[in-house]
PDB file of C-alpha atoms in Angstrom:
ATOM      1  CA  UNK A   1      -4.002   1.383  -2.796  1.00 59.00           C
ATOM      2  CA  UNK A   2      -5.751  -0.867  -0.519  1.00 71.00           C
ATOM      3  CA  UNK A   3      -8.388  -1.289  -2.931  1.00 82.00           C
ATOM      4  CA  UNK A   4      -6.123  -2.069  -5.531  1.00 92.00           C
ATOM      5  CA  UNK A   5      -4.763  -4.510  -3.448  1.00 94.00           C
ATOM      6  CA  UNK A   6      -7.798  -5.979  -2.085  1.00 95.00           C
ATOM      7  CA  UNK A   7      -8.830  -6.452  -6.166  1.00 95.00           C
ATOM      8  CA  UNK A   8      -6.043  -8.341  -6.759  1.00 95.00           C
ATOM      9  CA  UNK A   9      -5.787 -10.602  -2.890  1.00 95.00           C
ATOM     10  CA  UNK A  10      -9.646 -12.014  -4.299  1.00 96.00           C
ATOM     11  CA  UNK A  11      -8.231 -12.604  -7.492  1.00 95.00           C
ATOM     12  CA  UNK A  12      -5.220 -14.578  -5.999  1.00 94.00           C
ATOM     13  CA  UNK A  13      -7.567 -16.535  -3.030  1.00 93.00           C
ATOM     14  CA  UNK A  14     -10.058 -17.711  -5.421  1.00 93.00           C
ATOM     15  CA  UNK A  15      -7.527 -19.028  -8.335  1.00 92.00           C
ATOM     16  CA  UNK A  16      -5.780 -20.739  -5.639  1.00 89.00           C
ATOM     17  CA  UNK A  17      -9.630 -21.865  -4.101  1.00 88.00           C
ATOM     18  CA  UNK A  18      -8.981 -20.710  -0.712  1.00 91.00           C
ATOM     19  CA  UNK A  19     -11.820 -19.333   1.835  1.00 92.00           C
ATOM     20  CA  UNK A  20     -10.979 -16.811   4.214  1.00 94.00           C
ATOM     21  CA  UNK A  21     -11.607 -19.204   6.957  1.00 92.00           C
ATOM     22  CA  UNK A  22      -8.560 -22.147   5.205  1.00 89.00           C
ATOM     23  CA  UNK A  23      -6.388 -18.522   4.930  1.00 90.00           C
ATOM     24  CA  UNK A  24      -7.176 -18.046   8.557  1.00 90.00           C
ATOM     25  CA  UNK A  25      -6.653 -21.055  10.029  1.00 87.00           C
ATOM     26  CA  UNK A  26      -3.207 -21.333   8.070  1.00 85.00           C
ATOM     27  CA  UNK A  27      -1.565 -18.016   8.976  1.00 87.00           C
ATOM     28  CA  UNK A  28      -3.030 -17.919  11.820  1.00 86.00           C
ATOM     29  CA  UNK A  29      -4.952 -14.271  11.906  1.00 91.00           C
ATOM     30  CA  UNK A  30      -8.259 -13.816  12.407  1.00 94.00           C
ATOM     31  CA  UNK A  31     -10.751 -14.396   9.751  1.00 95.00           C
ATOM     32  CA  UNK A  32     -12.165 -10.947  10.333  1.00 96.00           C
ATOM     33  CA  UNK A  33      -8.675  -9.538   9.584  1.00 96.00           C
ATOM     34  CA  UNK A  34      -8.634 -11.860   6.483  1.00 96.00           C
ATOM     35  CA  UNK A  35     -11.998 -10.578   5.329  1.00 97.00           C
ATOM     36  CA  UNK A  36     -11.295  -7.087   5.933  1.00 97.00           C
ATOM     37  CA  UNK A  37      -8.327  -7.472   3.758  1.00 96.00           C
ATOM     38  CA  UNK A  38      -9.546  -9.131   1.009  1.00 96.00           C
ATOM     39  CA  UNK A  39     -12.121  -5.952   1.486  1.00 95.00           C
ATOM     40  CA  UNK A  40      -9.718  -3.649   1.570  1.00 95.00           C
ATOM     41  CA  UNK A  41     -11.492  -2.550   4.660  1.00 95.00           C
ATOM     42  CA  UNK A  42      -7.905  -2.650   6.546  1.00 95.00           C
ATOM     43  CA  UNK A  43      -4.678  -1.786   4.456  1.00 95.00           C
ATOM     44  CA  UNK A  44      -2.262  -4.581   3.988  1.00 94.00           C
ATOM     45  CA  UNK A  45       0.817  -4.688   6.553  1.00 93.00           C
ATOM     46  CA  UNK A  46       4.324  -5.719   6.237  1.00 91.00           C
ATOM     47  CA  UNK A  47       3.565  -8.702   9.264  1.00 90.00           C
ATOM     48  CA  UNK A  48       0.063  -9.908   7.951  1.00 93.00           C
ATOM     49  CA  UNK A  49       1.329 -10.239   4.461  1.00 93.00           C
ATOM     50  CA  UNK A  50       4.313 -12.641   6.319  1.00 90.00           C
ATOM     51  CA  UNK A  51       1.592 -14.726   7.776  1.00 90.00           C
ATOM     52  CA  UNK A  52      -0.616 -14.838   4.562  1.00 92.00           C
ATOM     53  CA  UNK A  53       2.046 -15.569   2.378  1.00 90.00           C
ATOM     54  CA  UNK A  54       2.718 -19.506   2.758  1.00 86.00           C
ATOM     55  CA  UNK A  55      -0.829 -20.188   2.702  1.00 85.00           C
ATOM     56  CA  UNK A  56      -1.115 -17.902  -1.039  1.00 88.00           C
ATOM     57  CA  UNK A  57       1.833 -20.000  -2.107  1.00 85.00           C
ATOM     58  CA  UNK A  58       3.894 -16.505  -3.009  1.00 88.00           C
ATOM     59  CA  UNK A  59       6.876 -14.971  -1.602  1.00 87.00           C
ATOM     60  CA  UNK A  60       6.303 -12.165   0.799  1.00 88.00           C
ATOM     61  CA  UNK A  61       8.077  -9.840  -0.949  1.00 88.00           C
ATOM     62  CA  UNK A  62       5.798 -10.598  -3.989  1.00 91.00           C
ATOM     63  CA  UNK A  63       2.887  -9.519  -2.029  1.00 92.00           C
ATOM     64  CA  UNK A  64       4.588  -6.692  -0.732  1.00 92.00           C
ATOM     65  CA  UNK A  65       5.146  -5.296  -3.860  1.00 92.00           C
ATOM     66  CA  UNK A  66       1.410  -5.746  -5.098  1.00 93.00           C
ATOM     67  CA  UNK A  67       0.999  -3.990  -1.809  1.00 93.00           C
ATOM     68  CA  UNK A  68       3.148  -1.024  -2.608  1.00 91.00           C
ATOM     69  CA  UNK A  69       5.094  -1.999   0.414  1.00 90.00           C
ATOM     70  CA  UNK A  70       8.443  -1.538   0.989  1.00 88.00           C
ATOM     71  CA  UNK A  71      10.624  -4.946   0.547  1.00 85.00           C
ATOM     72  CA  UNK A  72      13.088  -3.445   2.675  1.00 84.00           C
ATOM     73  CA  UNK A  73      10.675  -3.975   5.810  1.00 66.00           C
ATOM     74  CA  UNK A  74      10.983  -7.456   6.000  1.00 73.00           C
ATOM     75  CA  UNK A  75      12.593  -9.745   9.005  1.00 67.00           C
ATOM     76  CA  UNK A  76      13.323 -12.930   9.809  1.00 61.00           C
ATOM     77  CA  UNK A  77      10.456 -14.487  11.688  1.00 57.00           C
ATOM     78  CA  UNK A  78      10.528 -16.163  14.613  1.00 52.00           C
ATOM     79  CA  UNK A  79       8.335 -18.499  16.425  1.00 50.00           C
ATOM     80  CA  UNK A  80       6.999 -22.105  16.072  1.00 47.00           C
ATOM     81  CA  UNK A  81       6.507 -22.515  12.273  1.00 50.00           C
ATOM     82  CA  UNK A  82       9.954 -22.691  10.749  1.00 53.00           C
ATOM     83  CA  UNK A  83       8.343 -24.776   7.764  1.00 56.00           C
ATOM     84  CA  UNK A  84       5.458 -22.457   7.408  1.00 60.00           C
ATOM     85  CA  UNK A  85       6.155 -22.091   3.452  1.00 60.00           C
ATOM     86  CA  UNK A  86       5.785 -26.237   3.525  1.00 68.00           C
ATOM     87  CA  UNK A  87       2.099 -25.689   6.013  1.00 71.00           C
ATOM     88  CA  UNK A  88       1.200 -23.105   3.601  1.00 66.00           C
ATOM     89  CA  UNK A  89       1.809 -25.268   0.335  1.00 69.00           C
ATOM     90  CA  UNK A  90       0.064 -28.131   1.969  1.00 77.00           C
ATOM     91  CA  UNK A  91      -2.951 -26.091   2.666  1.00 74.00           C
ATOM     92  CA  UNK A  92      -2.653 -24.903  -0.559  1.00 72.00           C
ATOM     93  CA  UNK A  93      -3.049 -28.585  -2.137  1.00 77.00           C
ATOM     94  CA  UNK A  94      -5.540 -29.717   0.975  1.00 81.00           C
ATOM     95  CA  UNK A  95      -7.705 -26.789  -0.591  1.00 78.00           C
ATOM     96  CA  UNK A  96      -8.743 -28.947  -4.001  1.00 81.00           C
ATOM     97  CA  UNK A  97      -9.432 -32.093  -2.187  1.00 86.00           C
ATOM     98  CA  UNK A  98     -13.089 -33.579  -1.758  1.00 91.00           C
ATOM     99  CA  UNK A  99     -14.076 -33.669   1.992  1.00 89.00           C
ATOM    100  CA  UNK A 100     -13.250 -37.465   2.331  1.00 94.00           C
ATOM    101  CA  UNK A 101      -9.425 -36.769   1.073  1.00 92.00           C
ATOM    102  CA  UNK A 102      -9.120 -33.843   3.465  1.00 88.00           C
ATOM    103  CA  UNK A 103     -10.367 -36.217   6.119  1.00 91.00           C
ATOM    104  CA  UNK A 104      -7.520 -39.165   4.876  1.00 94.00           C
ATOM    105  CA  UNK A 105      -5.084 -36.544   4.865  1.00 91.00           C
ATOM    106  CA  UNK A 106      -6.192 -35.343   8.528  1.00 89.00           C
ATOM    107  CA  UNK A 107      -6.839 -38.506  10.015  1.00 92.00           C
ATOM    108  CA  UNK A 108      -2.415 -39.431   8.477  1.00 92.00           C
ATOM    109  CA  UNK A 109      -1.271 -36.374   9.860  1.00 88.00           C
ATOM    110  CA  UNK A 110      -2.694 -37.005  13.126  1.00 89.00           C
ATOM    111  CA  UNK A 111      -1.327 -40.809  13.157  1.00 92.00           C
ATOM    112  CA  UNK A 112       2.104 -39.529  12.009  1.00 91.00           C
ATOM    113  CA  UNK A 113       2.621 -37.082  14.578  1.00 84.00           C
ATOM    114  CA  UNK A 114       1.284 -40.153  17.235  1.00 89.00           C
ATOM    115  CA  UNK A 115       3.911 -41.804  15.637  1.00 89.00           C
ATOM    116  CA  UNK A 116       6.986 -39.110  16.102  1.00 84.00           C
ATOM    117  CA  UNK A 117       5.461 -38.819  19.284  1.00 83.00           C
ATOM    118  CA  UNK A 118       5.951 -42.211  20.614  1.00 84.00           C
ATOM    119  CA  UNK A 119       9.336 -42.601  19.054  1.00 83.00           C
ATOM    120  CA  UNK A 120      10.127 -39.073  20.964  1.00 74.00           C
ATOM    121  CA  UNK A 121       9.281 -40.851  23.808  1.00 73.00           C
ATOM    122  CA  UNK A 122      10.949 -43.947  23.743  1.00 70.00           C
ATOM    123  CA  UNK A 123      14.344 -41.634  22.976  1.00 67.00           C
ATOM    124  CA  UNK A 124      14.015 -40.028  26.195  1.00 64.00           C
ATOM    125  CA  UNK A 125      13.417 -43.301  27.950  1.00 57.00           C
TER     126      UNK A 125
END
C-alpha cells in the first residue's frame, strides 16, 4: 500500500508544485523522511501525515484514507503551530511565486513580526 500511496503523494506534491525540501521545511520533518515517503521507501504514519497535511492543503483524514489508515487514530495536536493549516496554505501559495515575490513576502513577514514584536514590548512596559 505504500506504493500506492507513494504514487499518489507525487501526484499530489507536484500539482500543488511543492519540493520535498518547501514540504520539509513546512511540517517540519526531515527531507529524507519526505523523500522516502514520496518513495514509498517508509510507509505513511498517522503523525507524519498530521505534519504533511497543512503544507498539501488536505485534511488529514483525507490523507489517511489514501493511506489506508485508520481515521479513528487521529488526536488533537499540540505544540507551537496552532495555525499550522494557515502556515501550510501560505506555503502552499509562496510555492507559485517567482524568487523576487517569495523574497517580498519574506522580507513582510519578517517586518511584521518586528512589528508585533515591538508593540509586545511596549505592552509589557
Amino acid at each position: 500500500m505504500s506504493r500506492d500511496f507513494a504514487l499518489i503523494l507525487r501526484g499530489l506534491v507536484a500539482n500543488r508544485r511543492l519540493t520535498p525540501q518547501v514540504m520539509s521545511r513546512a511540517s517540519g520533518r526531515a527531507e529524507s523522511t519526505i523523500r522516502q515517503l514520496l518513495s514509498g521507501a517508509i510507509p505513511p504514519s498517522v503523525k507524519v501525515l498530521q505534519d504533511i497535511a497543512p503544507a498539501m492543503q488536505l485534511p488529514v483524514a483525507d490523507l489517511l484514507v489514501m493511506a489506508g489508515l485508520s481515521v479513528d487514530d487521529i488526536s488533537p495536536r499540540e505544540g507551537p503551530y496552532g495555525t499550522s493549516q494557515e502556515i501550510g496554505s501560505l506555503v502552499a501559495v509562496a510555492s507559485w511565486l517567482s524568487r523576487d515575490q517569495v523574497q517580498q513576502l519574506t522580507t513582510s513577514a519578517r517586518e511584521l513580526r518586528s512589528i508585533l514584536l515591538d508593540q509586545d514590548g511596549a505592552r509589557q512596559r
